[in-house]
Coordinates of C-alpha atoms and ligand atoms in Angstrom, one line a residue:
X1 CA 0.0 0.0 0.0
X2 CA 1.3 3.4 -0.9
X3 CA 0.4 6.6 1.0
X4 CA 0.6 9.6 -1.3
X5 CA 2.8 12.4 -0.2
X6 CA 0.1 15.0 -0.7
X7 CA -1.4 14.5 2.8
X8 CA 1.8 15.5 4.4
X9 CA 2.4 18.4 2.0
X10 CA -1.1 19.7 2.8
X11 CA -0.4 19.5 6.6
X12 CA 2.9 21.2 6.2
X13 CA 1.4 23.9 4.0
X14 CA -1.4 24.5 6.5
X15 CA 0.9 24.8 9.4
X16 CA 3.2 27.1 7.5
X17 CA 0.3 29.3 6.6
X18 CA -0.6 29.6 10.3
X19 CA 2.9 30.0 11.4
X20 CA 3.4 32.7 8.8
X21 CA 0.5 34.7 10.4
X22 CA 2.3 34.7 13.8
X23 CA 5.0 37.4 14.2
X24 CA 8.5 35.9 14.5
X25 CA 9.7 35.8 18.0
X26 CA 13.1 36.9 19.2
X27 CA 15.9 34.7 17.7
X28 CA 17.7 32.4 20.1
X29 CA 21.4 33.3 20.7
X30 CA 22.6 29.8 20.6
X31 CA 20.3 27.0 19.6
X32 CA 22.6 24.1 19.1
X33 CA 22.3 24.2 15.3
X34 CA 24.1 27.3 14.4
X35 CA 27.9 26.8 14.2
X36 CA 29.9 28.6 16.9
X37 CA 33.3 30.0 17.2
X38 CA 35.8 27.9 19.1
X39 CA 39.6 27.9 19.7
X40 CA 41.5 26.0 17.0
X41 CA 43.3 22.7 17.9
X42 CA 47.0 22.7 18.1
X43 CA 47.2 19.8 15.6
X44 CA 47.1 20.5 11.9
X45 CA 43.5 20.9 10.5
X46 CA 44.2 19.5 7.1
X47 CA 46.4 16.5 6.0
X48 CA 47.0 14.7 2.8
X49 CA 45.2 11.4 2.4
X50 CA 48.4 9.3 2.8
X51 CA 46.8 6.7 5.1
X52 CA 44.2 6.4 7.8
X53 CA 44.5 8.8 10.7
X54 CA 45.9 7.8 14.1
X55 CA 42.5 7.8 16.0
X56 CA 40.9 5.6 13.3
X57 CA 43.9 3.2 13.4
X58 CA 43.6 3.0 17.2
X59 CA 39.9 2.4 17.0
X60 CA 40.1 -0.2 14.3
X61 CA 42.9 -2.1 16.1
X62 CA 40.7 -2.4 19.3
X63 CA 37.6 -3.1 17.3
X64 CA 39.3 -5.9 15.2
X65 CA 40.2 -7.8 18.4
X66 CA 36.6 -7.7 19.6
X67 CA 35.3 -8.6 16.1
X68 CA 37.7 -11.5 15.8
X69 CA 36.4 -13.0 19.0
X70 CA 32.8 -12.6 17.7
X71 CA 33.7 -14.2 14.4
X72 CA 35.1 -17.2 16.2
X73 CA 32.0 -17.5 18.3
X74 CA 29.8 -17.4 15.2
X75 CA 31.9 -19.9 13.3
X76 CA 31.7 -22.2 16.3
X77 CA 27.9 -21.8 16.4
X78 CA 27.4 -22.7 12.7
X79 CA 30.2 -25.3 12.3
X80 CA 32.7 -26.5 14.9
X81 CA 35.9 -25.2 16.2
X82 CA 38.2 -27.1 14.0
X83 CA 36.4 -26.9 10.7
X84 CA 37.8 -23.4 9.9
X85 CA 41.4 -22.5 10.5
X86 CA 41.2 -19.4 12.6
X87 CA 44.9 -18.5 13.1
X88 CA 44.4 -15.5 10.8
X89 CA 41.0 -13.7 10.6
X90 CA 39.7 -11.3 8.0
X91 CA 38.7 -7.7 8.6
X92 CA 35.1 -7.5 7.5
X93 CA 33.1 -4.4 6.4
X94 CA 29.4 -4.0 6.3
X95 CA 28.2 -1.8 3.3
X96 CA 24.7 -0.3 3.6
X97 CA 23.2 0.8 0.2
X98 CA 20.9 3.7 -0.5
X99 CA 17.2 3.5 -1.4
X100 CA 15.3 5.8 0.9
X101 CA 13.1 4.1 3.5
X102 CA 13.1 0.9 1.4
X103 CA 16.8 0.6 2.1
X104 CA 16.5 1.7 5.8
X105 CA 13.8 -0.9 6.6
X106 CA 15.3 -3.8 4.7
X107 CA 18.7 -3.1 6.1
X108 CA 17.3 -2.7 9.6
X109 CA 15.8 -6.2 9.2
X110 CA 19.1 -7.6 7.9
X111 CA 21.1 -6.1 10.8
X112 CA 18.5 -7.3 13.3
X113 CA 19.0 -10.9 12.0
X114 CA 22.8 -10.4 12.2
X115 CA 22.8 -9.0 15.8
X116 CA 23.6 -11.3 18.6
X117 CA 21.4 -9.2 21.0
X118 CA 18.3 -10.0 19.0
X119 CA 16.2 -13.2 18.5
X120 CA 18.5 -16.1 17.6
X121 CA 19.0 -16.8 13.8
X122 CA 21.5 -18.8 11.8
X123 CA 23.4 -15.6 11.2
X124 CA 23.1 -13.9 14.5
X125 CA 26.4 -12.8 15.9
X126 CA 27.8 -11.6 12.6
X127 CA 27.0 -8.0 13.3
X128 CA 29.4 -8.2 16.2
X129 CA 32.1 -9.4 13.8
X130 CA 32.3 -6.3 11.5
X131 CA 35.2 -4.0 11.8
X132 CA 33.9 -1.2 9.5
X133 CA 30.5 -0.1 8.4
X134 CA 29.8 2.3 5.5
X135 CA 26.4 3.8 4.5
X136 CA 24.9 6.2 2.1
X137 CA 21.5 7.8 1.6
X138 CA 18.7 5.6 3.0
X139 CA 21.5 3.4 4.4
X140 CA 22.9 6.6 6.1
X141 CA 19.4 7.3 7.6
X142 CA 19.6 3.8 9.1
X143 CA 23.2 4.0 10.3
X144 CA 22.8 7.5 11.8
X145 CA 19.5 6.6 13.5
X146 CA 21.3 3.7 15.2
X147 CA 24.4 5.8 16.1
X148 CA 22.3 8.7 17.4
X149 CA 21.0 6.6 20.3
X150 CA 24.3 4.9 21.1
X151 CA 23.5 1.8 18.9
X152 CA 20.5 0.3 20.6
X153 CA 18.8 -2.8 19.0
X154 CA 16.8 -2.5 15.8
X155 CA 13.8 -3.9 17.8
X156 CA 14.0 -0.9 20.0
X157 CA 14.2 1.6 17.2
X158 CA 11.4 -0.1 15.3
X159 CA 9.0 0.4 18.2
X160 CA 10.1 3.9 19.4
X161 CA 11.0 5.6 16.1
X162 CA 10.4 3.7 12.9
X163 CA 6.8 2.6 13.5
X164 CA 5.4 6.0 14.7
X165 CA 7.5 8.4 12.7
X166 CA 7.3 6.7 9.3
X167 CA 3.5 6.3 9.6
X168 CA 3.4 10.1 10.0
X169 CA 5.9 10.6 7.2
X170 CA 9.1 12.5 6.5
X171 CA 7.5 16.0 6.5
X172 CA 5.3 15.5 9.5
X173 CA 7.3 13.3 11.9
X174 CA 5.2 12.0 14.8
X175 CA 7.4 13.7 17.3
X176 CA 7.4 17.1 15.7
X177 CA 4.5 18.0 18.0
X178 CA 2.8 21.3 17.4
X179 CA 3.6 23.6 14.6
X180 CA 6.0 25.4 17.0
X181 CA 8.5 22.7 15.9
X182 CA 8.5 24.0 12.4
X183 CA 9.2 27.4 13.9
X184 CA 12.1 25.9 15.8
X185 CA 13.5 24.4 12.6
X186 CA 13.3 27.8 10.9
X187 CA 14.9 29.6 13.8
X188 CA 17.7 27.0 13.7
X189 CA 18.4 27.8 10.1
X190 CA 18.1 31.5 10.5
X191 CA 20.6 31.3 13.3
X192 CA 23.0 29.4 11.0
X193 CA 22.6 32.0 8.3
X194 CA 23.0 34.9 10.9
X195 CA 26.3 33.2 12.0
X196 CA 27.6 33.8 8.5
X197 CA 27.1 30.4 6.9
X198 CA 25.3 29.6 3.6
X199 CA 22.1 27.7 4.1
X200 CA 20.2 25.7 1.6
X201 CA 17.3 23.3 1.2
X202 CA 19.7 20.6 2.7
X203 CA 19.6 22.4 6.0
X204 CA 15.8 22.3 6.2
X205 CA 15.8 18.7 5.0
X206 CA 18.4 17.7 7.6
X207 CA 16.4 19.3 10.4
X208 CA 13.3 17.3 9.3
X209 CA 15.4 14.1 9.1
X210 CA 16.5 14.8 12.7
X211 CA 12.8 14.9 13.8
X212 CA 12.2 11.7 11.8
X213 CA 15.2 9.6 12.9
X214 CA 16.5 10.9 16.2
X215 CA 15.2 11.7 19.6
X216 CA 16.0 14.6 21.9
X217 CA 15.0 18.2 22.0
X218 CA 14.3 19.9 18.7
X219 CA 14.8 16.7 16.7
X220 CA 18.1 15.8 18.2
X221 CA 19.6 19.2 17.3
X222 CA 22.6 18.8 19.6
X223 CA 23.8 15.6 17.9
X224 CA 27.0 16.0 16.0
X225 CA 29.0 13.5 13.9
X226 CA 32.1 14.2 16.0
X227 CA 30.2 13.7 19.3
X228 CA 29.7 10.1 18.5
X229 CA 33.3 9.6 19.6
X230 CA 32.1 10.2 23.2
X231 CA 29.3 7.6 23.2
X232 CA 29.9 4.6 25.4
X233 CA 29.6 2.0 22.6
X234 CA 32.1 4.0 20.5
X235 CA 34.6 4.4 23.3
X236 CA 34.2 0.6 24.1
X237 CA 34.7 -0.2 20.4
X238 CA 31.5 -2.2 20.5
X239 CA 30.5 -1.1 17.0
X240 CA 32.0 -1.2 13.5
X241 CA 33.8 2.1 12.6
X242 CA 31.1 4.2 11.0
X243 CA 31.6 6.0 7.7
X244 CA 29.0 8.0 5.6
X245 CA 29.6 9.0 2.0
X246 CA 28.5 12.0 -0.1
X247 CA 29.3 13.2 -3.6
X248 CA 30.9 16.4 -4.8
X249 CA 29.7 18.5 -7.7
X250 CA 31.9 21.3 -9.1
X251 CA 29.5 24.2 -9.5
X252 CA 32.5 26.5 -10.2
X253 CA 32.9 25.0 -13.6
X254 CA 29.1 25.1 -14.2
X255 CA 28.4 21.5 -13.3
X256 CA 25.1 20.8 -11.5
X257 CA 24.4 17.3 -12.4
X258 CA 27.0 14.8 -11.2
X259 CA 29.4 12.9 -13.4
X260 CA 30.2 9.1 -13.0
X261 CA 33.7 10.0 -11.9
X262 CA 32.6 12.6 -9.3
X263 CA 34.6 13.0 -6.2
X264 CA 33.6 10.6 -3.4
X265 CA 33.7 12.3 0.0
X266 CA 33.4 10.5 3.4
X267 CA 32.5 11.6 6.9
X268 CA 33.6 9.6 9.9
X269 CA 33.4 10.7 13.5
X270 CA 37.0 11.8 13.2
X271 CA 37.5 13.1 9.7
X272 CA 35.9 14.5 6.6
X273 CA 37.5 14.5 3.1
X274 CA 38.3 12.4 0.1
X275 CA 40.9 9.9 -1.1
X276 CA 40.4 10.9 -4.7
X277 CA 43.0 12.6 -6.8
X278 CA 42.1 16.3 -7.0
X279 CA 41.1 16.5 -3.3
X280 CA 43.4 13.8 -1.6
X281 CA 43.0 15.3 1.8
X282 CA 41.1 15.1 5.1
X283 CA 40.2 17.6 7.8
X284 CA 38.9 17.0 11.4
X285 CA 35.1 16.5 11.5
X286 CA 34.8 18.4 14.8
X287 CA 36.1 21.6 13.1
X288 CA 34.2 21.3 9.8
X289 CA 32.9 24.8 8.8
X290 CA 36.2 26.5 9.8
X291 CA 37.4 29.0 7.3
X292 CA 40.8 27.8 6.3
X293 CA 43.5 28.7 3.8
X294 CA 46.1 26.1 3.1
X295 CA 45.0 24.4 6.3
X296 CA 45.5 27.6 8.4
X297 CA 42.4 29.3 10.0
X298 CA 42.0 32.7 8.3
X299 CA 40.5 34.4 11.3
X300 CA 42.5 32.8 14.1
X301 CA 39.5 30.9 15.4
X302 CA 37.8 27.8 14.3
X303 CA 34.2 26.5 13.9
X304 CA 32.3 23.9 16.0
X305 CA 28.8 22.5 15.6
X306 CA 28.8 22.6 11.8
X307 CA 29.0 18.8 11.8
X308 CA 25.3 18.5 12.9
X309 CA 24.3 14.9 12.5
X310 CA 21.1 15.8 10.8
X311 CA 23.0 18.0 8.3
X312 CA 25.4 15.2 7.5
X313 CA 22.5 12.8 7.2
X314 CA 21.0 15.2 4.7
X315 CA 24.4 15.4 2.9
X316 CA 24.4 11.6 2.3
X317 CA 20.8 11.6 1.2
X318 CA 20.4 14.9 -0.6
X319 CA 18.6 14.1 -3.8
X320 CA 17.8 17.7 -4.7
X321 CA 20.7 18.0 -7.1
X322 CA 18.5 15.7 -9.3
X323 CA 16.4 18.8 -9.9
X324 CA 19.1 20.7 -11.8
X325 CA 17.4 19.9 -15.0
X326 CA 14.5 22.0 -14.0
X327 CA 16.5 25.2 -14.0
X328 CA 16.1 27.0 -17.3
X329 CA 18.8 29.3 -18.6
X330 CA 16.4 32.2 -18.0
X331 CA 13.3 32.2 -15.8
X332 CA 12.0 30.2 -13.0
X333 CA 12.6 26.6 -12.2
X334 CA 9.4 24.7 -12.2
X335 CA 9.5 22.2 -9.3
X336 CA 6.1 20.9 -10.2
X337 CA 7.8 18.9 -13.0
X338 CA 10.2 17.3 -10.5
X339 CA 7.9 14.5 -9.2
X340 CA 8.1 13.7 -5.5
X341 CA 11.6 15.3 -5.1
X342 CA 10.2 18.5 -6.7
X343 CA 7.3 18.3 -4.3
X344 CA 9.6 17.9 -1.3
X345 CA 11.9 20.8 -2.5
X346 CA 8.9 23.0 -2.9
X347 CA 7.5 22.1 0.5
X348 CA 10.9 22.8 2.2
X349 CA 11.1 26.0 0.2
X350 CA 7.7 27.1 1.3
X351 CA 8.8 26.5 4.9
X352 CA 11.8 28.7 4.5
X353 CA 10.2 31.3 2.2
X354 CA 7.3 31.9 4.5
X355 CA 9.7 32.8 7.2
X356 CA 11.7 35.1 5.0
X357 CA 14.7 33.0 5.5
X358 CA 16.0 33.4 2.0
X359 CA 15.9 36.5 -0.1
X360 CA 12.6 36.9 -2.0
X361 CA 10.5 39.8 -3.2
X362 CA 7.2 40.3 -1.5
X363 CA 4.2 38.5 -3.1
X364 CA 6.2 36.7 -5.7
X365 CA 5.5 33.0 -6.1
X366 CA 7.5 30.8 -3.9
X367 CA 9.4 29.3 -6.9
X368 CA 10.9 32.7 -7.5
X369 CA 13.1 32.3 -4.5
X370 CA 15.8 30.5 -6.4
X371 CA 15.9 33.2 -9.1
X372 CA 16.3 35.9 -6.5
X373 CA 19.0 34.1 -4.7
X374 CA 22.6 34.9 -5.3
X375 CA 24.3 33.3 -8.3
X376 CA 24.9 30.5 -8.9
X377 CA 21.4 29.6 -7.9
X378 CA 22.1 25.9 -8.1
X379 CA 23.8 26.2 -4.6
X380 CA 20.5 26.0 -2.9
X381 CA 20.2 22.3 -4.0
X382 CA 23.4 21.2 -2.3
X383 CA 24.9 20.9 1.2
X384 CA 27.1 23.9 1.3
X385 CA 30.4 23.5 3.2
X386 CA 33.1 26.1 3.6
X387 CA 35.9 24.4 1.7
X388 CA 38.5 23.1 4.2
X389 CA 40.9 22.4 1.4
X390 CA 41.0 25.9 0.0
X391 CA 44.5 26.9 -0.9
X392 CA 45.8 23.4 -0.1
X393 CA 48.1 22.5 -3.0
X394 CA 47.4 18.8 -3.0
X395 CA 43.7 19.4 -3.5
X396 CA 44.2 21.0 -6.9
X397 CA 40.7 20.3 -8.2
X398 CA 39.0 22.3 -5.4
X399 CA 41.8 24.5 -4.0
X400 CA 40.3 27.6 -5.6
X401 CA 36.7 27.0 -4.4
X402 CA 35.2 28.9 -1.5
X403 CA 32.9 26.1 -0.7
X404 CA 32.2 22.4 -1.4
X405 CA 28.8 21.5 -2.7
X406 CA 27.8 18.0 -1.8
X407 CA 24.8 15.7 -2.5
X408 CA 23.5 12.2 -2.0
X409 CA 26.2 9.5 -1.8
X410 CA 24.5 7.6 -4.7
X411 CA 24.5 10.6 -7.1
X412 CA 27.4 9.2 -9.2
X413 CA 25.4 6.0 -9.8
X414 CA 27.2 3.9 -7.2
X415 CA 24.5 3.1 -4.7
X416 CA 26.7 0.8 -2.6
X417 CA 29.3 2.7 -0.5
X418 CA 32.2 0.4 -1.3
X419 CA 34.7 3.1 -2.2
X420 CA 35.9 3.9 1.4
X421 CA 36.6 0.2 2.0
X422 CA 38.7 -0.6 -1.1
X423 CA 41.2 2.1 -0.1
X424 CA 44.4 0.0 0.5
X425 CA 45.3 1.6 3.8
X426 CA 42.0 0.4 5.4
X427 CA 43.1 -3.2 5.0
X428 CA 39.6 -4.6 4.7
X429 CA 39.4 -8.2 3.4
X430 CA 35.7 -9.0 3.0
X431 CA 32.7 -6.8 2.2
X432 CA 29.2 -7.8 3.1
X433 CA 27.2 -5.5 0.7
X434 CA 23.5 -5.0 1.2
X435 CA 22.2 -3.8 -2.1
X436 CA 18.6 -2.6 -1.7
X437 CA 18.2 -1.5 -5.3
X438 CA 17.4 1.7 -7.0
X439 CA 20.2 1.7 -9.5
X440 CA 17.8 1.4 -12.4
X441 CA 14.7 3.4 -13.3
X442 CA 12.7 0.3 -14.3
X443 CA 13.0 -1.7 -11.1
X444 CA 13.7 -1.1 -7.4
X445 CA 15.4 -4.4 -7.2
X446 CA 19.2 -4.4 -7.6
X447 CA 20.5 -5.0 -11.2
X448 CA 24.2 -5.2 -10.4
X449 CA 24.6 -1.7 -12.1
X450 CA 26.0 0.0 -9.0
X451 CA 28.7 -2.7 -8.6
X452 CA 29.5 -2.3 -12.3
X453 CA 30.0 1.5 -11.9
X454 CA 32.1 1.0 -8.8
X455 CA 34.2 -1.6 -10.6
X456 CA 34.7 0.7 -13.6
X457 CA 35.6 3.8 -11.5
X458 CA 37.9 1.7 -9.2
X459 CA 39.8 0.6 -12.3
X460 CA 40.0 4.2 -13.6
X461 CA 41.3 5.3 -10.1
X462 CA 43.8 2.4 -9.7
X463 CA 41.8 0.9 -6.8
X464 CA 42.7 -2.7 -7.5
X465 CA 41.1 -4.2 -4.4
X466 CA 37.7 -4.1 -6.2
X467 CA 37.0 -7.5 -7.8
X468 CA 35.9 -8.0 -11.3
X469 CA 32.2 -7.4 -11.8
X470 CA 30.4 -8.7 -15.0
X471 CA 28.0 -6.5 -17.0
X472 CA 24.4 -6.0 -16.0
X473 CA 23.5 -8.1 -19.1
X474 CA 25.3 -11.0 -17.4
X475 CA 23.6 -10.4 -14.1
X476 CA 20.3 -10.6 -15.9
X477 CA 21.0 -13.6 -18.2
X478 CA 22.6 -15.7 -15.4
X479 CA 20.0 -14.8 -12.8
X480 CA 22.6 -13.2 -10.6
X481 CA 20.2 -10.7 -9.1
X482 CA 17.9 -13.3 -7.6
X483 CA 20.0 -14.2 -4.5
X484 CA 23.4 -13.6 -2.8
X485 CA 26.5 -13.8 -4.9
X486 CA 30.2 -13.8 -4.1
X487 CA 32.7 -11.8 -6.3
X488 CA 36.5 -12.0 -6.1
X489 CA 36.6 -15.5 -4.7
X490 CA 39.5 -16.5 -7.0
X491 CA 41.3 -13.1 -7.1
X492 CA 44.1 -13.1 -4.5
X493 CA 44.6 -9.3 -4.2
X494 CA 41.0 -8.1 -4.1
X495 CA 38.4 -8.1 -1.4
X496 CA 35.9 -10.9 -1.4
X497 CA 32.6 -9.2 -2.0
X498 CA 29.5 -10.9 -0.5
X499 CA 26.6 -9.2 -2.4
X500 CA 23.2 -9.5 -0.8
X501 CA 20.6 -8.0 -3.1
X502 CA 17.0 -7.0 -2.2
X503 CA 14.5 -9.8 -2.6
X504 CA 10.9 -9.9 -1.5
X505 CA 10.9 -13.2 0.5
X506 CA 8.2 -12.7 3.1
X507 CA 6.8 -9.3 2.1
X508 CA 6.7 -7.2 -1.1
X509 CA 9.6 -4.9 -0.2
X510 CA 10.6 -3.1 -3.4
X511 CA 8.8 0.1 -2.5
X512 CA 9.8 3.3 -4.3
X513 CA 12.6 5.4 -2.9
X514 CA 10.2 8.3 -3.2
X515 CA 7.7 6.8 -0.8
X516 CA 7.9 9.0 2.3
X517 CA 5.2 7.4 4.5
X518 CA 4.9 3.9 5.8
X519 CA 2.0 2.5 7.7
X520 CA 3.1 0.4 10.8
X521 CA 2.2 -2.9 9.0
X522 CA 4.5 -2.0 6.1
X523 CA 7.4 -0.9 8.4
X524 CA 7.1 -4.3 10.2
X525 CA 6.6 -6.3 7.0
X526 CA 9.7 -4.9 5.4
X527 CA 11.9 -5.3 8.5
X528 CA 10.7 -8.9 8.7
X529 CA 11.6 -9.4 5.0
X530 CA 15.1 -8.0 5.8
X531 CA 15.4 -10.8 8.4
X532 CA 14.7 -13.3 5.6
X533 CA 17.2 -11.6 3.2
X534 CA 19.9 -12.1 5.9
X535 CA 19.2 -15.8 6.1
X536 CA 18.5 -16.1 2.4
X537 CA 15.0 -17.1 3.3
X538 CA 16.1 -19.8 5.8
X539 CA 18.3 -21.6 3.3
X540 CA 20.0 -24.2 5.6
X541 CA 23.3 -24.2 3.6
X542 CA 23.6 -20.4 3.6
X543 CA 25.2 -19.8 7.0
X544 CA 28.0 -22.2 6.2
X545 CA 28.4 -20.8 2.7
X546 CA 28.6 -17.2 4.1
X547 CA 31.3 -18.4 6.5
X548 CA 33.2 -20.1 3.6
X549 CA 33.2 -16.8 1.7
X550 CA 34.3 -14.8 4.7
X551 CA 37.1 -17.2 5.6
X552 CA 38.2 -18.2 2.0
X553 CA 41.3 -16.0 1.7
X554 CA 42.4 -16.2 5.4
X555 CA 42.9 -20.0 5.7
X556 CA 43.3 -23.1 3.7
X557 CA 41.5 -25.1 6.4
X558 CA 37.9 -25.0 5.3
X559 CA 35.1 -27.5 5.8
X560 CA 34.4 -29.7 2.8
X561 CA 31.0 -28.1 2.3
X562 CA 32.8 -25.0 1.1
X563 CA 33.5 -26.5 -2.4
X564 CA 29.8 -26.8 -3.1
X565 CA 29.2 -23.3 -1.7
X566 CA 31.9 -21.8 -4.0
X567 CA 30.4 -23.5 -7.0
X568 CA 27.0 -22.2 -6.2
X569 CA 27.8 -18.6 -5.1
X570 CA 31.1 -17.5 -6.5
X571 CA 30.9 -15.6 -9.8
X572 CA 33.7 -17.1 -11.9
X573 CA 34.9 -15.2 -14.9
X574 CA 34.8 -17.6 -17.8
Ligands
LIG1 C1 34.2 -30.8 13.2 O1 35.1 -30.5 12.1 C2 36.1 -31.4 11.8 C3 37.0 -30.9 10.7 O2 36.2 -30.6 9.6 C4 35.4 -32.8 11.5 O3 36.3 -33.8 11.3 C5 34.4 -33.2 12.6 O4 33.7 -34.3 12.2 C6 33.5 -32.1 13.0 N1 32.7 -32.5 14.2 C7 31.4 -32.3 14.3 C8 30.8 -32.7 15.6 O5 30.7 -32.0 13.3
LIG2 C1 25.7 -0.3 23.8 O1 25.7 -0.1 25.2 C2 24.5 -0.5 25.9 C3 24.6 -0.1 27.3 O2 25.9 -0.5 27.8 C4 24.4 -2.0 25.6 O3 23.2 -2.5 26.3 C5 24.3 -2.3 24.1 O4 24.2 -3.7 23.9 C6 25.5 -1.7 23.4 N1 25.4 -1.8 22.0 C7 26.2 -2.6 21.3 C8 26.0 -2.6 19.8 O5 27.0 -3.3 21.8
LIG3 C1 36.0 13.2 -14.7 O1 36.5 12.9 -16.0 C2 36.6 14.1 -16.8 C3 37.0 13.6 -18.2 O2 38.1 12.8 -18.2 C4 37.6 15.0 -16.2 O3 37.7 16.2 -17.0 C5 37.2 15.4 -14.8 O4 38.2 16.2 -14.2 C6 37.0 14.2 -14.0 N1 36.3 14.6 -12.7 C7 36.8 14.2 -11.6 C8 36.1 14.7 -10.4 O5 37.7 13.4 -11.4
LIG4 C1 28.4 31.2 0.1 O1 28.3 30.8 -1.3 C2 28.9 31.7 -2.2 C3 28.5 31.4 -3.6 O2 29.1 30.1 -3.9 C4 30.4 31.7 -1.9 O3 31.0 32.7 -2.7 C5 30.6 32.1 -0.4 O4 32.0 32.0 -0.1 C6 29.8 31.2 0.5 N1 30.0 31.6 1.9 C7 30.5 30.8 2.8 C8 30.5 31.4 4.2 O5 30.9 29.7 2.6
LIG5 C1 17.0 -17.9 -14.9 O1 15.7 -18.0 -14.3 C2 14.7 -18.3 -15.3 C3 13.4 -18.2 -14.5 O2 13.5 -18.9 -13.3 C4 15.0 -19.7 -15.9 O3 14.0 -20.0 -16.8 C5 16.4 -19.6 -16.6 O4 16.7 -20.9 -17.0 C6 17.5 -19.2 -15.6 N1 18.7 -19.0 -16.3 C7 19.9 -19.5 -15.9 C8 21.1 -19.2 -16.7 O5 20.0 -20.1 -14.8

């Protein structure tokens, strides 16, 4: 069942109309959203991407020891102690694809089945064995909703957040309360603009995502990406190291739509930046928003609070750059032609416009706002970030830009955030990739297209840890999209990639990425289906086969069943 977006738009419109009639109150001095000035750290703020940073290395070393013990426990559970040689154990990364709420809900179900804290399944305990976790877009919604509450169980989030909030919808989260919350959102964004930072649709979107996915006052406004480092499950290394991706677009050269080779940025609790040639640098997440020149603060002080978790969640899921095509050379963009994303942009714009947040002439239609905004008008579609790599020689592709303009991690047609985990210095051996579709306009099931694009770009960028991926024609003709597949089984120097595509085993779960409201029965149905994806619908051979894939390159001592598993699941280039 699909609930049309219009009911939430109508509710938003109505509340905005009423709010508009109420005179604006005094603006809060510090509301938690606006960036604030802070003393700069003594350590350098920008470094070249020559390896992983020291805090990540420390985290990962501790995490790997915990993950190793969990992997041994899981292997013992599904097999027996001696069947797998465990002298050397792989570093495993979990990759959470995009796909809106479809991705969030199916992935929540997959993780629930993997999690030792939940109901026992054949794969439970595997979550505890991951060293890294990457996510983008809808996967980023899931990852950050989990992180925001110190990584509780999915069962807990399902009852307290997903069921009530998704039934109400993205634009009218259940916990948004009275329309005063919309007023709070607007004053947050006004405060950020007043503090001297560019604001865009992504700020409004991020605040709404906060109400939808987080708890705490004003939609979890005080949560920051960098503050995750102080959460007890992070300090105890109880969770895989979290990374969120976002794609850069070079507006300075007139780009608005994104190219296949666009720069891949990543946010971790410690750092933000990119490994890619042209940027090749990282800065500290906690000081994002600081105005730097060649890594040196231009005003003597730095910025804190810019790395708001909702804003970063919007960065990884910002689909508004997809509306670029609606901007004519002259005249007004017509968002009504933009489908649901256009509707959403228009709704968010109404929210801001009605509060005079962005420049607009009185009585003009709300669409005019973009025309009146400062050039280039495309800015308003992106997450706008003061460029930390300005004047940094290594970052030659962006060193002249005042700001970075970022959008959805899937914008360059790679819907699975594999990129951060095939960087050689991360030393990851196995990737478990949940691919919840959306890489094709015809179907919401996965086609293999995202893997193909990652493979092609990895080849072009010299990232040789990405295994060979066949064409989408081969995926279709050999039925590779119907169940899990292993790639790279027979390539010594690549990761082994365990690809787990969306399938509707127990509930029709291929909902549109544009569906922004889910009745409770659908939320529960898709999470249940995610459980079934994790066990490949209860296939009794699957847990052993998954273990065979995970252990293949770390030992020659494998149970005899592995041979049949490799014949069944490993893609072999003929
Ligand atoms: C445990 O694994 C070893 C090595 O593969 C095998 O010889 C033995 O039969 C297994 N024991 C049980 C109880 O399955
Ligand atoms: C996080 O910490 C809480 C409280 O100590 C604990 O109950 C929970 O299981 C932890 N989460 C993980 C993923 O270990
Ligand atoms: C993408 O490729 C084009 C053509 O080779 C090149 O001009 C451009 O700089 C590349 N962009 C990035 C971000 O690497
Ligand atoms: C805001 O955006 C404009 C246009 O791209 C840019 O010139 C300016 O430097 C940005 N301001 C800040 C504070 O980043
Ligand atoms: C793919 O699946 C279809 C339908 O189940 C089947 O007819 C066909 O033989 C399969 N092709 C291969 C190569 O397994």
